[in-house]
Short mmCIF file of C-alpha atoms in Angstrom, two decimals:
data_model
loop_
_atom_site.label_atom_id
_atom_site.label_comp_id
_atom_site.label_asym_id
_atom_site.label_seq_id
_atom_site.Cartn_x
_atom_site.Cartn_y
_atom_site.Cartn_z
CA MET A 1 25.58 63.18 73.68
CA SER A 2 24.86 62.76 77.38
CA ASP A 3 26.16 59.82 79.40
CA LEU A 4 24.10 56.72 79.90
CA PRO A 5 22.79 56.09 83.40
CA VAL A 6 24.86 53.76 85.55
CA GLY A 7 23.48 50.27 84.89
CA VAL A 8 22.84 50.89 81.20
CA GLU A 9 25.62 49.91 78.84
CA ARG A 10 26.29 49.41 75.17
CA ARG A 11 27.04 45.76 74.63
CA ALA A 12 27.33 43.48 71.66
CA PHE A 13 24.57 41.04 70.79
CA ASP A 14 25.22 38.87 67.73
CA GLY A 15 28.03 41.22 66.78
CA ARG A 16 25.80 44.35 66.89
CA GLU A 17 26.05 46.90 69.64
CA SER A 18 22.90 47.79 71.52
CA LEU A 19 21.75 49.28 74.78
CA ALA A 20 21.52 46.69 77.56
CA THR A 21 20.68 46.34 81.22
CA GLU A 22 21.53 43.65 83.70
CA GLY A 23 18.63 41.47 84.80
CA GLU A 24 16.37 38.53 84.08
CA ALA A 25 15.02 38.30 80.53
CA VAL A 26 11.38 39.31 80.12
CA TYR A 27 10.18 39.23 76.53
CA GLY A 28 12.52 36.82 74.81
CA GLU A 29 15.19 39.47 74.20
CA PRO A 30 18.78 38.32 73.49
CA THR A 31 20.97 38.04 76.57
CA ALA A 32 24.73 37.75 77.13
CA ASP A 33 26.61 37.42 80.42
CA GLY A 34 23.51 38.40 82.41
CA TRP A 35 22.93 41.51 80.27
CA ARG A 36 19.73 41.83 78.25
CA LYS A 37 19.38 43.69 75.02
CA TRP A 38 17.21 46.81 75.29
CA ASP A 39 15.48 47.01 71.93
CA VAL A 40 15.05 50.73 71.28
CA ARG A 41 12.48 50.02 68.59
CA ARG A 42 10.21 48.57 71.22
CA SER A 43 10.91 51.17 73.88
CA LYS A 44 10.44 54.92 73.67
CA LEU A 45 12.65 55.56 76.67
CA GLY A 46 15.29 53.35 75.09
CA ALA A 47 15.02 55.47 71.93
CA MET A 48 15.43 58.65 74.00
CA LEU A 49 18.67 57.32 75.47
CA GLU A 50 19.83 56.08 72.08
CA LYS A 51 19.29 59.51 70.60
CA GLY A 52 21.35 61.08 73.36
CA MET A 53 18.64 63.17 74.98
CA ASP A 54 19.56 64.66 78.31
CA THR A 55 17.16 62.62 80.43
CA GLY A 56 18.91 63.45 83.72
CA LEU A 57 18.90 59.75 84.54
CA SER A 58 22.06 58.66 86.33
CA GLY A 59 20.93 55.34 87.86
CA GLY A 60 19.38 54.46 91.21
CA GLU A 61 16.49 57.00 91.01
CA THR A 62 13.04 56.50 92.42
CA VAL A 63 10.68 56.21 89.43
CA LEU A 64 6.97 56.38 88.69
CA TYR A 65 6.25 54.81 85.31
CA LEU A 66 2.82 55.46 83.77
CA GLY A 67 1.66 53.17 80.99
CA ALA A 68 3.85 50.23 81.89
CA ALA A 69 1.93 47.90 79.54
CA ALA A 70 3.47 44.45 79.45
CA GLY A 71 6.55 45.70 81.29
CA THR A 72 9.01 45.76 78.39
CA THR A 73 10.51 49.15 79.15
CA VAL A 74 9.79 49.34 82.86
CA SER A 75 11.69 46.07 83.42
CA HIS A 76 14.78 47.76 81.98
CA VAL A 77 14.15 50.82 84.13
CA ALA A 78 13.91 48.65 87.25
CA ASP A 79 17.24 47.05 86.30
CA PHE A 80 19.13 50.35 86.67
CA ALA A 81 16.80 52.45 88.90
CA GLY A 82 15.83 52.28 92.54
CA PRO A 83 12.20 51.77 93.71
CA THR A 84 10.10 51.71 90.52
CA TYR A 85 6.32 52.06 90.59
CA ALA A 86 4.66 50.75 87.42
CA VAL A 87 1.09 51.85 86.69
CA GLU A 88 -0.93 50.10 83.96
CA PHE A 89 -4.64 50.37 83.30
CA ALA A 90 -5.36 47.32 81.13
CA ALA A 91 -5.61 43.89 82.73
CA ARG A 92 -4.35 41.85 79.78
CA PRO A 93 -0.85 43.38 79.48
CA ALA A 94 -0.66 43.68 83.28
CA ARG A 95 -0.46 39.90 83.37
CA ASP A 96 2.90 40.09 81.58
CA LEU A 97 3.90 43.04 83.74
CA LEU A 98 3.44 40.80 86.78
CA GLU A 99 5.88 38.31 85.28
CA ALA A 100 8.45 41.03 84.68
CA ALA A 101 7.97 42.26 88.23
CA GLU A 102 8.18 38.88 89.91
CA PRO A 103 11.99 38.60 90.02
CA ARG A 104 12.50 42.40 90.44
CA ARG A 105 12.13 43.24 94.09
CA ASN A 106 12.24 47.00 93.37
CA LEU A 107 9.42 46.91 90.82
CA PHE A 108 5.94 47.52 92.16
CA PRO A 109 3.10 46.81 89.69
CA LEU A 110 -0.20 48.64 90.09
CA LEU A 111 -3.37 48.10 88.04
CA LYS A 112 -4.58 51.70 88.19
CA ASP A 113 -5.84 54.48 85.94
CA ALA A 114 -3.11 57.09 85.40
CA ARG A 115 -5.83 59.72 85.04
CA LYS A 116 -6.74 59.19 88.72
CA PRO A 117 -3.54 59.65 90.73
CA GLU A 118 -5.45 59.71 94.01
CA THR A 119 -6.08 55.97 93.57
CA TYR A 120 -2.38 55.21 93.96
CA ALA A 121 -0.96 58.18 95.91
CA HIS A 122 -1.37 56.10 99.08
CA VAL A 123 1.18 53.66 97.66
CA VAL A 124 3.57 55.70 95.52
CA GLU A 125 6.13 57.90 97.25
CA PRO A 126 7.50 61.18 95.80
CA VAL A 127 9.82 60.29 92.90
CA ASP A 128 12.87 61.65 91.07
CA VAL A 129 11.60 60.68 87.66
CA LEU A 130 8.14 60.45 86.15
CA ILE A 131 8.14 58.42 82.92
CA GLN A 132 4.97 58.51 80.89
CA ASP A 133 4.00 56.48 77.85
CA VAL A 134 0.23 56.26 77.87
CA ALA A 135 -1.74 55.76 74.70
CA THR A 136 -4.73 57.81 75.59
CA ARG A 137 -6.23 61.12 74.62
CA GLY A 138 -5.20 63.93 76.98
CA GLN A 139 -1.59 62.89 77.53
CA ALA A 140 -0.58 66.34 78.76
CA LYS A 141 -3.40 66.30 81.31
CA VAL A 142 -2.18 62.97 82.64
CA ALA A 143 1.30 64.46 83.08
CA LEU A 144 -0.17 67.49 84.88
CA ALA A 145 -2.31 65.32 87.17
CA ASN A 146 0.76 63.26 88.15
CA ARG A 147 3.02 66.22 88.72
CA ARG A 148 2.25 65.88 92.46
CA PHE A 149 4.52 62.81 92.57
CA LEU A 150 7.55 64.59 91.15
CA ASP A 151 10.18 66.15 93.36
CA ASP A 152 10.84 69.84 92.64
CA ASP A 153 14.12 69.06 90.89
CA GLY A 154 12.75 65.88 89.29
CA ARG A 155 12.31 65.09 85.62
CA LEU A 156 9.33 64.23 83.46
CA LEU A 157 10.24 61.97 80.53
CA LEU A 158 7.26 61.91 78.24
CA ALA A 159 6.60 60.13 74.98
CA VAL A 160 3.68 61.83 73.18
CA LYS A 161 1.89 59.68 70.66
CA ALA A 162 0.24 61.89 68.07
CA ARG A 163 -2.25 59.26 66.96
CA SER A 164 -3.57 58.81 70.49
CA GLU A 165 -4.68 62.41 70.57
CA ASP A 166 -6.16 62.59 67.10
CA VAL A 167 -5.53 60.15 64.27
CA ALA A 168 -6.63 62.56 61.61
CA ARG A 169 -4.68 65.66 62.51
CA ASP A 170 -1.20 66.66 61.53
CA PRO A 171 1.18 65.30 64.22
CA ASP A 172 3.05 68.59 64.52
CA ALA A 173 -0.12 70.47 65.33
CA VAL A 174 -0.99 67.82 67.92
CA PHE A 175 2.49 68.07 69.51
CA GLU A 176 2.19 71.86 69.71
CA GLU A 177 -1.12 71.61 71.50
CA VAL A 178 0.17 69.00 73.94
CA LEU A 179 3.23 71.13 74.74
CA THR A 180 1.05 74.18 75.32
CA THR A 181 -1.03 72.30 77.87
CA LEU A 182 2.06 70.76 79.44
CA ARG A 183 3.55 74.20 80.06
CA GLU A 184 0.75 74.90 82.54
CA GLY A 185 2.78 72.90 85.06
CA TYR A 186 6.13 72.08 83.53
CA GLU A 187 9.13 73.81 82.03
CA VAL A 188 9.96 71.95 78.83
CA LEU A 189 13.73 71.39 78.61
CA GLU A 190 14.06 69.38 75.40
CA THR A 191 11.91 67.85 72.70
CA ARG A 192 12.88 65.48 69.95
CA SER A 193 11.23 63.28 67.38
CA LEU A 194 11.78 59.57 67.97
CA GLU A 195 12.18 58.77 64.26
CA PRO A 196 13.32 56.37 62.92
CA PHE A 197 12.60 54.17 65.94
CA HIS A 198 9.00 55.26 66.52
CA ASP A 199 6.81 57.10 63.99
CA ASP A 200 4.78 60.13 65.03
CA HIS A 201 6.12 60.22 68.55
CA LEU A 202 7.59 63.25 70.27
CA ALA A 203 9.89 62.77 73.24
CA VAL A 204 9.80 65.47 75.88
CA VAL A 205 12.09 66.17 78.86
CA ALA A 206 10.58 68.60 81.36
CA ARG A 207 10.80 69.64 84.98
CA PRO A 208 8.09 70.93 87.36
CA ASP A 209 7.60 74.65 86.96
CA MET B 1 6.07 68.25 98.45
CA ASN B 2 2.80 68.41 100.34
CA GLU B 3 2.32 66.07 103.24
CA ALA B 4 -0.82 64.02 102.86
CA ASP B 5 -3.87 64.80 104.89
CA PRO B 6 -3.80 62.39 107.84
CA SER B 7 -7.29 61.19 106.91
CA SER B 8 -5.86 59.83 103.67
CA GLY B 9 -2.76 58.09 104.86
CA GLY B 10 -0.45 55.45 103.44
CA TRP B 11 -1.63 52.01 102.39
CA PHE B 12 0.02 50.43 105.44
CA GLU B 13 -1.77 52.54 108.03
CA ASP B 14 -4.32 50.65 110.14
CA VAL B 15 -3.38 47.44 108.34
CA ASP B 16 -2.08 44.27 109.90
CA ARG B 17 0.88 43.26 107.74
CA GLU B 18 0.27 39.59 108.53
CA ASP B 19 -3.24 39.81 107.13
CA ALA B 20 -2.69 39.45 103.38
CA ASP B 21 -6.33 40.13 102.53
CA SER B 22 -6.49 43.45 104.32
CA VAL B 23 -3.12 44.47 102.82
CA THR B 24 -4.38 43.65 99.33
CA GLU B 25 -7.64 45.46 99.96
CA SER B 26 -5.80 48.57 101.13
CA ILE B 27 -3.60 48.66 98.01
CA ARG B 28 -6.57 48.15 95.73
CA THR B 29 -9.16 50.43 97.22
CA GLY B 30 -7.24 52.95 99.33
CA SER B 31 -6.56 56.51 98.20
CA ALA B 32 -4.71 59.66 99.11
CA GLU B 33 -4.75 63.15 97.73
CA SER B 34 -0.97 63.37 97.58
CA PRO B 35 1.99 61.06 97.94
CA ALA B 36 4.24 61.25 101.00
CA ALA B 37 7.50 59.69 102.14
CA TRP B 38 5.70 56.42 102.80
CA PRO B 39 8.81 54.25 103.36
CA GLU B 40 10.04 56.63 106.07
CA ARG B 41 6.63 56.82 107.66
CA ALA B 42 6.21 53.08 107.66
CA VAL B 43 9.52 52.66 109.48
CA GLU B 44 8.68 55.45 111.95
CA SER B 45 5.32 53.89 112.77
CA GLY B 46 6.92 50.50 113.29
CA PHE B 47 5.18 48.88 110.31
CA ALA B 48 8.57 47.81 108.95
CA ALA B 49 11.93 47.50 110.66
CA ASP B 50 13.73 49.39 107.91
CA GLU B 51 13.20 50.56 104.34
CA ASP B 52 14.52 47.31 102.87
CA GLU B 53 11.89 45.42 104.74
CA TYR B 54 9.23 47.98 103.73
CA TYR B 55 10.03 47.53 100.06
CA LYS B 56 9.98 43.78 100.42
CA ILE B 57 6.50 43.90 101.95
CA LEU B 58 5.39 46.44 99.32
CA HIS B 59 6.60 44.20 96.48
CA ASP B 60 4.64 41.23 97.80
CA ALA B 61 1.59 43.38 98.45
CA THR B 62 1.50 45.07 95.05
CA MET B 63 2.10 41.75 93.27
CA ARG B 64 -0.77 40.15 95.11
CA ALA B 65 -3.15 43.09 94.73
CA THR B 66 -2.44 43.45 91.01
CA ARG B 67 -2.71 39.72 90.36
CA GLU B 68 -6.09 39.75 92.06
CA ALA B 69 -7.28 42.84 90.15
CA VAL B 70 -6.15 41.37 86.86
CA GLN B 71 -8.00 38.14 87.52
CA GLU B 72 -11.18 39.94 88.43
CA ALA B 73 -11.03 42.17 85.38
CA GLU B 74 -10.53 39.21 83.10
CA ARG B 75 -13.25 37.22 84.73
CA SER B 76 -15.76 39.92 83.91
CA ASP B 77 -14.61 39.65 80.28
CA ASP B 78 -16.29 36.25 80.18
CA LYS B 79 -19.65 37.97 80.63
CA GLN B 80 -18.94 40.12 77.57
CA LEU B 81 -18.07 37.01 75.64
CA MET B 82 -21.34 35.41 76.68
CA HIS B 83 -23.31 38.33 75.34
CA GLY B 84 -21.30 38.14 72.12
CA ILE B 85 -21.96 34.45 71.44
CA ARG B 86 -25.65 34.71 72.38
CA ALA B 87 -26.10 37.72 70.11
CA MET B 88 -24.36 35.81 67.31
CA ASP B 89 -26.68 32.83 67.76
CA ASP B 90 -29.71 35.12 67.83
CA CYS B 91 -28.66 36.87 64.61
CA GLU B 92 -28.06 33.59 62.84
CA ARG B 93 -31.35 32.10 64.02
CA VAL B 94 -33.40 35.14 63.07
CA ALA B 95 -31.62 35.48 59.74
CA ASN B 96 -32.54 31.86 58.93
CA GLU B 97 -36.15 32.31 60.05
CA LEU B 98 -36.58 35.46 57.95
CA ALA B 99 -34.84 33.77 55.01
CA GLU B 100 -37.58 31.12 55.12
CA ARG B 101 -40.20 33.81 55.02
CA VAL B 102 -38.43 35.46 52.06
CA ALA B 103 -38.24 32.13 50.24
CA GLU B 104 -41.94 31.46 50.76
CA TRP B 105 -42.89 34.95 49.60
CA ALA B 106 -40.56 34.79 46.61
CA GLY B 107 -41.98 31.37 45.71
CA SER B 108 -45.39 32.96 45.21
CA ARG B 109 -43.93 35.28 42.59
CA HIS B 110 -41.25 33.35 40.76
CA GLU B 111 -41.14 29.75 39.67
CA ASP B 112 -37.39 29.57 40.14
CA ALA B 113 -37.25 31.02 43.66
CA GLU B 114 -34.64 29.42 45.86
CA THR B 115 -34.31 29.15 49.62
CA GLY B 116 -31.84 30.12 52.34
CA VAL B 117 -29.86 33.14 53.38
CA GLU B 118 -27.82 33.07 50.18
CA TYR B 119 -30.97 33.47 48.07
CA ALA B 120 -32.10 36.37 50.25
CA ARG B 121 -28.70 37.98 49.62
CA GLU B 122 -29.24 37.67 45.87
CA LEU B 123 -32.66 39.30 46.11
CA ALA B 124 -31.23 42.07 48.27
CA GLU B 125 -28.88 43.04 45.46
CA SER B 126 -31.64 44.34 43.25
CA ASP B 127 -32.20 47.89 44.35
CA GLU B 128 -35.96 47.76 43.76
CA GLU B 129 -38.33 49.52 46.09
CA ASP B 130 -40.22 46.47 47.10
CA PRO B 131 -41.24 45.02 50.47
CA LEU B 132 -39.80 41.60 49.61
CA VAL B 133 -36.47 43.08 48.59
CA SER B 134 -36.47 45.19 51.72
CA LEU B 135 -37.05 42.08 53.87
CA ALA B 136 -34.26 40.30 52.00
CA GLU B 137 -32.00 43.24 52.87
CA ARG B 138 -32.79 42.70 56.56
CA VAL B 139 -31.72 39.07 56.20
CA ARG B 140 -28.47 40.13 54.59
CA ASP B 141 -27.77 42.69 57.32
CA LEU B 142 -28.49 40.20 60.09
CA ASP B 143 -26.24 37.66 58.43
CA ASP B 144 -23.47 40.28 58.19
CA GLU B 145 -23.97 41.15 61.82
CA ALA B 146 -23.70 37.49 62.76
CA ALA B 147 -20.42 37.27 60.85
CA ASP B 148 -19.08 40.34 62.65
CA LEU B 149 -20.10 38.90 66.00
CA ARG B 150 -18.43 35.64 65.10
CA SER B 151 -15.13 37.34 64.40
CA HIS B 152 -15.52 39.27 67.64
CA VAL B 153 -16.00 36.00 69.54
CA GLU B 154 -13.07 34.44 67.72
CA ARG B 155 -10.89 37.33 68.78
CA THR B 156 -11.95 37.64 72.41
CA ALA B 157 -12.48 33.99 73.44
CA PRO B 158 -8.72 33.22 73.36
CA GLU B 159 -8.14 36.22 75.63
CA VAL B 160 -10.76 35.11 78.14
CA ALA B 161 -9.99 31.40 78.03
CA PRO B 162 -6.78 30.66 76.12
CA ASN B 163 -6.61 26.93 76.80
CA LEU B 164 -10.30 26.18 76.37
CA SER B 165 -10.26 28.14 73.10
CA ALA B 166 -7.22 26.24 71.86
CA LEU B 167 -8.83 22.88 72.61
CA ALA B 168 -12.43 23.58 71.64
CA GLY B 169 -12.02 26.40 69.16
CA PRO B 170 -13.11 29.90 70.17
CA VAL B 171 -16.79 29.61 69.22
CA LEU B 172 -17.39 26.32 71.01
CA ALA B 173 -15.39 27.64 73.99
CA ALA B 174 -17.64 30.70 74.15
CA ARG B 175 -20.74 28.52 73.87
CA LEU B 176 -19.62 26.31 76.77
CA ILE B 177 -18.89 29.36 78.91
CA ALA B 178 -22.31 30.80 78.07
CA LEU B 179 -24.11 27.54 78.85
CA ALA B 180 -22.33 27.22 82.19
CA GLY B 181 -23.08 30.84 83.09
CA GLY B 182 -19.46 32.02 83.16
CA LEU B 183 -15.87 30.79 83.13
CA LYS B 184 -15.80 30.33 86.90
CA GLN B 185 -19.00 28.29 86.77
CA LEU B 186 -17.61 26.17 83.93
CA ALA B 187 -14.34 25.64 85.83
CA ARG B 188 -16.34 24.20 88.76
CA LYS B 189 -18.32 21.71 86.70
CA PRO B 190 -17.31 18.07 86.61
CA ALA B 191 -16.27 16.67 83.22
CA GLY B 192 -19.51 14.66 83.01
CA THR B 193 -21.54 17.84 83.11
CA VAL B 194 -19.34 19.55 80.51
CA GLN B 195 -19.92 16.54 78.27
CA VAL B 196 -23.70 17.07 78.15
CA LEU B 197 -23.88 20.88 78.34
CA GLY B 198 -26.44 21.90 75.76
CA ALA B 199 -28.18 18.52 75.86
CA GLU B 200 -30.25 19.29 78.93
CA GLU B 201 -33.49 18.19 77.36
CA ALA B 202 -32.16 14.75 76.51
CA LEU B 203 -30.49 14.52 79.88
CA PHE B 204 -33.71 15.14 81.79
CA ALA B 205 -35.63 12.73 79.58
CA HIS B 206 -33.00 10.16 80.50
CA LEU B 207 -33.22 10.94 84.20
CA ARG B 208 -36.97 10.44 84.04
CA GLY B 209 -36.23 7.01 82.62
CA ARG B 210 -37.60 7.69 79.16
CA ALA B 211 -34.41 7.80 77.10
CA PRO B 212 -30.81 6.65 76.93
CA SER B 213 -28.24 9.02 78.45
CA PRO B 214 -27.03 11.66 75.99
CA LYS B 215 -23.44 11.13 74.83
CA HIS B 216 -22.77 14.75 74.13
CA GLY B 217 -24.12 18.27 74.17
CA VAL B 218 -22.69 21.15 72.18
CA ILE B 219 -19.28 19.47 72.08
CA PHE B 220 -20.85 17.24 69.39
CA VAL B 221 -19.59 19.76 66.77
CA HIS B 222 -15.98 19.21 67.83
CA GLU B 223 -13.72 17.42 65.40
CA ALA B 224 -12.78 14.89 68.08
CA VAL B 225 -16.41 13.70 68.14
CA GLN B 226 -17.30 14.28 64.49
CA GLY B 227 -14.21 12.51 63.24
CA THR B 228 -14.79 9.43 65.35
CA HIS B 229 -16.85 6.38 64.33
CA PRO B 230 -20.32 6.59 65.89
CA ASP B 231 -19.60 3.48 67.99
CA ASN B 232 -16.71 5.27 69.70
CA ARG B 233 -18.22 8.73 69.92
CA GLY B 234 -19.23 8.24 73.55
CA SER B 235 -15.60 7.56 74.50
CA ALA B 236 -14.37 10.44 72.41
CA ALA B 237 -16.90 12.83 73.94
CA ARG B 238 -15.95 11.70 77.44
CA ALA B 239 -12.22 12.16 76.75
CA LEU B 240 -12.79 15.53 75.13
CA ALA B 241 -15.02 16.76 77.99
CA GLY B 242 -12.36 15.69 80.49
CA LYS B 243 -9.70 17.80 78.79
CA LEU B 244 -12.05 20.75 78.27
CA ALA B 245 -12.95 20.72 81.97
CA ILE B 246 -9.23 20.83 82.84
CA ALA B 247 -8.60 23.61 80.33
CA ALA B 248 -11.43 25.68 81.81
CA ARG B 249 -9.92 25.24 85.29
CA VAL B 250 -6.47 26.27 84.13
CA ASP B 251 -7.97 29.30 82.38
CA HIS B 252 -9.92 30.36 85.43
CA TYR B 253 -7.40 29.67 88.16
CA SER B 254 -4.09 30.51 86.48
CA GLY B 255 -4.86 31.92 83.02
CA GLU B 256 -1.60 30.57 81.65
CA ARG B 257 -1.50 28.84 78.33
CA LYS B 258 -0.50 25.21 78.62
CA PRO B 259 0.15 23.79 75.13
CA GLU B 260 0.73 20.30 76.56
CA LEU B 261 -3.06 20.04 77.00
CA ASP B 262 -3.50 20.14 73.20
CA ALA B 263 -1.03 17.32 72.76
CA GLU B 264 -2.68 15.19 75.47
CA LEU B 265 -6.09 15.61 73.87
CA ALA B 266 -4.78 14.80 70.40
CA GLU B 267 -3.13 11.66 71.72
CA ARG B 268 -6.25 10.42 73.56
CA ILE B 269 -8.48 10.97 70.55
CA GLU B 270 -6.01 9.32 68.24
CA ARG B 271 -6.02 6.21 70.44
CA ILE B 272 -9.82 6.15 70.54
CA GLN B 273 -10.12 6.59 66.80
CA ALA B 274 -7.67 3.75 66.24
CA ARG B 275 -9.97 1.28 68.04
CA ASP B 276 -11.59 -1.48 65.99
CA VAL B 277 -15.26 -1.16 65.30
CA ASP B 278 -17.66 -3.96 64.39
CA GLU B 279 -18.76 -3.33 60.87
#
C-alpha cells in the first residue's frame, strides 16, 4: 500500500472513513472541517488511490488532466496538486467544470479536444503527471499524442474504459490491445482492475519510454 | 523536453495582457507543436512580474476563454433544436395529410372505414401486398418518426434553454426558439412579440386595421392560457409571455437554471385565474 499524496487524507464522514481533500465543495459531496469527501465510486483516480496503486503522486505536482468532464475528480486533484490544466471536449459538462475552477486559482479549464494537443500546447506547460480519463475510442492514441507534455520522469495515470473502445468485445481483449498500443511510447509500470468501484475499467500507471 | 518553435510561441506572446479580448482569442485559437516552460518564459519576457502573477492571469484568461467557448457551443445547439422541432412538425403534418388520403381510399372499399392516423396504423398491420396498405405503412412510419423527434426535442430543449423549457415545456420552448430564429434572437425580443409569435397573420391583419390584435400566438397551447377563462386569457398570455421572455434571456446570457421563475409565473397566473368574470 503506497502512501497517499500530501493533501489527501482519510477522514470520517457520517462515521465512515473515506478519502478527502481540502477545498470548496463542488458536487454536493459531504464536507467536514473544510475537508470534502472524495467519492471513489465517482472518480477513477480516487479508486486508484483507494486500491493502493503506486501513482507516484506526492502532492504539489504540475498536472495535465484529460477528460475533466464536470470537474468532479480534477477539483480534488487541484486541491492537492500544483498548477492543474483541465481539458474537456464537451461544452455541457464544461459549464460545471468552470464552477469547480472558479474558486481554485491553480485550476485552468480548457475546452479543447484531447486528440489535438497542438491546440493547447501554447497554454499547457510540461507536467509531472498526465491523468487521462477520456471516454472515446482510441484511448491509447490520446495518451501517445499527449506524451509530449510529460516530463521524462513523469507519470501517466490512465483509466481505460473497455466499453469506449468496443462495447461488444471482451474487456480483457480490449485492454490487451490498448496496452500494446500504449507501449509504443510508454513503459507500463502497473495495471489493475478498478472493480468493485468501476466496472470494465483498467487503471494503468506508466512512464514515458 | 523540446523547446517550441519560436513561430508557435506561448499564448501570452504578442498579446496585451490588459486587452481581455485578445487574451481570450489567443487561448482559444492559438497553437503550438510542443509545450514549453511558459511560466518561466512569461516572466523572462516581462509579461508577468513572477510566476504567481502569471498563474493568476492564466486562471482568469482560461476561465474567460472557456466560458466564451462553452456559450458559443451551446448557442449553436439551438440551431439543432430548431431543425428537430421543424422536422417533427413536418412529420406530423404529412402523416395527417396522408392519413386523410388513406381514409378516403379505404372509404371507397369498406363501409366501415375510419379516419385518422390511428386507422392507418390498423390498416398497416395487415401484411397484405396492397398499395393502400403500403401507404398506410408510410403513415405509421412517419408517425413513429414524429414521436422519435418529439422525444429528441424533449431531451435537448432543456439543455439548450433550461429555464424556458421549464416554464413553457420543452416542445413549446423549441417552437418559440424556432419561430424567433434562435435563442439569441428570442432573448432579444420584447415580451409583446413573444406573446404573438406564431400569430403573424393575425397580427398583420390587425396592423392593417382589419382585425382585433391577437392575444396569443403559439403560447396559446400553454396551460396558463388554456386553463384561464377566455375573458382573462389576454392577461394570462401577457403575463406568461413576460416570464418566457425573461427565461429566454437568462438562458441565453447566463444559462443558469433559476427555479424562482417557475414560482413567479405560477403565482401570477394563479392571481389572474382567481379574478371574477362576468357570467
